[in-house]
Amino acid sequence: VNNSLSEGREKLKSLLHTGRGLCSRIVTLLQEQFNKNIYTRILFTNVTAFVIALLAMSLLSSMVVKQVTYVQAEQELLRKAKRVNYALLQQVDPTAPTSAGVEDRMSLMRFLADTFDAKITVFDRDGVIMATSAEQEVVPGSKVGAQYIATITRGETAVIRSVDQETGQLAFNAVVPMGKEEDAIEFGILLEAKPSNLDLILNKMRLYLVVGGMFILLIIIILSVYLAMHISRPISRLATTVAEISRGSDVLIADEPLDEINVLAGQINKLALRHQMVQAESRRIVEERARLFAEISHELRTPLTTVQGFVEAISDGMVQDEALRDRYLDLIYTQTLHIARLVDDILALSRLESGNLAVEKLPVDLVALAQGVAMSMEAAAKSKNTSIIFAKSTESANVIGDADRMEQIIRNLLKNAIQATENGTIKVAVEVRQGEVLLIIEDNGIGIAPEDLSHIWDRFYQVKNQRDSNKGKGSGLGLVIVKKLVQLQGGRIDATSQLGKGTTFTISFPFVTQKR
Ligand SMILES: Nc1ncnc2c1ncn2[C@@H]1O[C@H](COP(=O)(O)OP(=O)(O)OP(=O)(O)O)[C@@H](O)[C@H]1O
Ligand SMILES: [Mg+2]
């Protein structure tokens, strides 16, 4: 027995297990469907809400119908009981002991019971059954329920519900006292009836609800699909356009009817525009870098070719003359110096452009600084019979910047000026004007032609005739570096020039009033 019991338990366990597995599988399947797309979500939600509403409605309405029907049936039964009372009082004297009277009373009661479809019982004040319309004989001396006796003793009428213990069926029992006046009550009438048509009504109602519900469900499904379509279509359109954008096309998303989607479209458009800008910028950077490499190789190529030529000439033994060979070696040396300078300048520029150069932000007195640099370069100017004049118009002029970088700027500009000037003067001035500190370097050298002036800020640019005379000296990066340094410290630089008359470079920085 124990064996079979445990076997059964095992079986039950495995059955439960498979049942649980099946349930969880169904739940995940439903979840998957629910999460699949907007269509299923809206459909699921609407249908579920409707089904719940329908169930609640049918439950509620069946309750209401039941209640209303019961009350109606009770009132009806009470009315019938009163009519039975009236009929019995009219027709026969229930107390008449004669057998004829008894017969009459019995047939009348049967007739009434048939018409009203109820069982009629007459009982006395003690509850003892006097007569009944039931077919089977009553056991003599049997009584009705105590609650009925109590009701008629109080002279009241009532309908009491009872449940048949065998069939479980509900029954209504109307009880009325018998007699014309209240104090003459001696008997009671009990009318028993079963509410028969209730199930019919309820079933009919349920049928209506189901059929109507089906119809409404169909409408809900159609509406849900329509709604989902209106939401998902613009999203699909959005997705298509975004795909196009990511493929690199320059399209933008058109206006959509739904506000939320419009907002999204606007954001995507912004993103697309930014993306286009970034792409253009990166293209520009790539092109710029290619150009830079080309320029650098070109700039390095020229001195390298020169070096190569001289070295070849010497190693081939073509230069027998000692003095000539020394001159060649000297030229080779100059060219290598130039290459080294070029490389240094390129490196400096690359540091500047990548932002890897540390630039201090401290107060710098440009008057003292410019004066110092001008003095230090006087000797170089002297060698070209040129003098440097420092015009002092203010005691000090503070700007925020990096003293070393400022010096580099002034030195570079002065070097250019000295290079361009012979037997002349270079004027260096620092002025404070309208909240700005101006640093002016003015020479009366060879000047720059207007067509060259706009190019002097270009990488590797050197004015044609000067380039030949400066051979091997400059890299054409000096002004590019100067401009970058000025900008890094929040300043501006401008140049004006007249060919044959001279050149003026003006740098301006915001003036700082207080020494920090
Ligand atoms: N004060 C000036 N007067 C006349 N021309 C000038 C003056 N300053 C600059 N230039 C011209 O502008 C060109 C560019 O100047 P930049 O300083 O960039 O290069 P560089 O002086 O030739 O070389 P680097 O400064 O790298 O040694 C010079 O080659 C020169 O032709
Ligand atoms: Mg220079």
mmCIF file of N, CA and C and ligand atoms in Angstrom, residues 341 412-413 415-417 419 462 474-479 482, ligand 2:
data_model
loop_
_atom_site.group_PDB
_atom_site.id
_atom_site.type_symbol
_atom_site.label_atom_id
_atom_site.label_comp_id
_atom_site.label_asym_id
_atom_site.label_seq_id
_atom_site.Cartn_x
_atom_site.Cartn_y
_atom_site.Cartn_z
ATOM 1 N N ARG A 341 65.893 73.035 -38.390
ATOM 2 C CA ARG A 341 64.992 74.119 -37.975
ATOM 3 C C ARG A 341 63.573 73.833 -38.438
ATOM 4 N N ASN A 412 60.264 86.702 -32.843
ATOM 5 C CA ASN A 412 59.964 86.282 -34.220
ATOM 6 C C ASN A 412 59.687 87.473 -35.124
ATOM 7 N N LEU A 413 58.843 88.398 -34.609
ATOM 8 C CA LEU A 413 58.472 89.566 -35.430
ATOM 9 C C LEU A 413 59.687 90.459 -35.666
ATOM 10 N N LYS A 415 62.780 89.508 -35.701
ATOM 11 C CA LYS A 415 63.683 88.793 -36.622
ATOM 12 C C LYS A 415 63.249 89.055 -38.069
ATOM 13 N N ASN A 416 61.941 88.947 -38.288
ATOM 14 C CA ASN A 416 61.409 89.221 -39.641
ATOM 15 C C ASN A 416 61.729 90.645 -40.060
ATOM 16 N N ALA A 417 61.520 91.574 -39.124
ATOM 17 C CA ALA A 417 61.736 92.984 -39.439
ATOM 18 C C ALA A 417 63.206 93.245 -39.777
ATOM 19 N N GLN A 419 65.322 91.122 -40.875
ATOM 20 C CA GLN A 419 65.600 90.462 -42.156
ATOM 21 C C GLN A 419 65.201 91.353 -43.336
ATOM 22 N N GLN A 462 56.616 82.112 -48.191
ATOM 23 C CA GLN A 462 57.664 83.138 -48.145
ATOM 24 C C GLN A 462 57.555 83.952 -49.428
ATOM 25 N N GLY A 474 64.870 80.862 -43.511
ATOM 26 C CA GLY A 474 63.563 80.739 -42.850
ATOM 27 C C GLY A 474 62.819 79.489 -43.275
ATOM 28 N N SER A 475 61.792 79.144 -42.515
ATOM 29 C CA SER A 475 60.963 77.994 -42.863
ATOM 30 C C SER A 475 59.603 78.440 -43.391
ATOM 31 N N GLY A 476 59.267 79.700 -43.180
ATOM 32 C CA GLY A 476 57.942 80.170 -43.580
ATOM 33 C C GLY A 476 56.873 79.730 -42.577
ATOM 34 N N LEU A 477 57.331 79.298 -41.400
ATOM 35 C CA LEU A 477 56.369 78.888 -40.365
ATOM 36 C C LEU A 477 56.299 79.906 -39.235
ATOM 37 N N GLY A 478 57.235 80.848 -39.227
ATOM 38 C CA GLY A 478 57.350 81.810 -38.127
ATOM 39 C C GLY A 478 56.042 82.525 -37.830
ATOM 40 N N LEU A 479 55.439 83.126 -38.850
ATOM 41 C CA LEU A 479 54.206 83.895 -38.624
ATOM 42 C C LEU A 479 53.020 83.000 -38.261
ATOM 43 N N VAL A 482 53.486 82.421 -34.695
ATOM 44 C CA VAL A 482 53.186 83.670 -33.986
ATOM 45 C C VAL A 482 51.675 83.854 -33.841
HETATM 46 MG MG MG B 2 60.111 84.728 -39.615
#
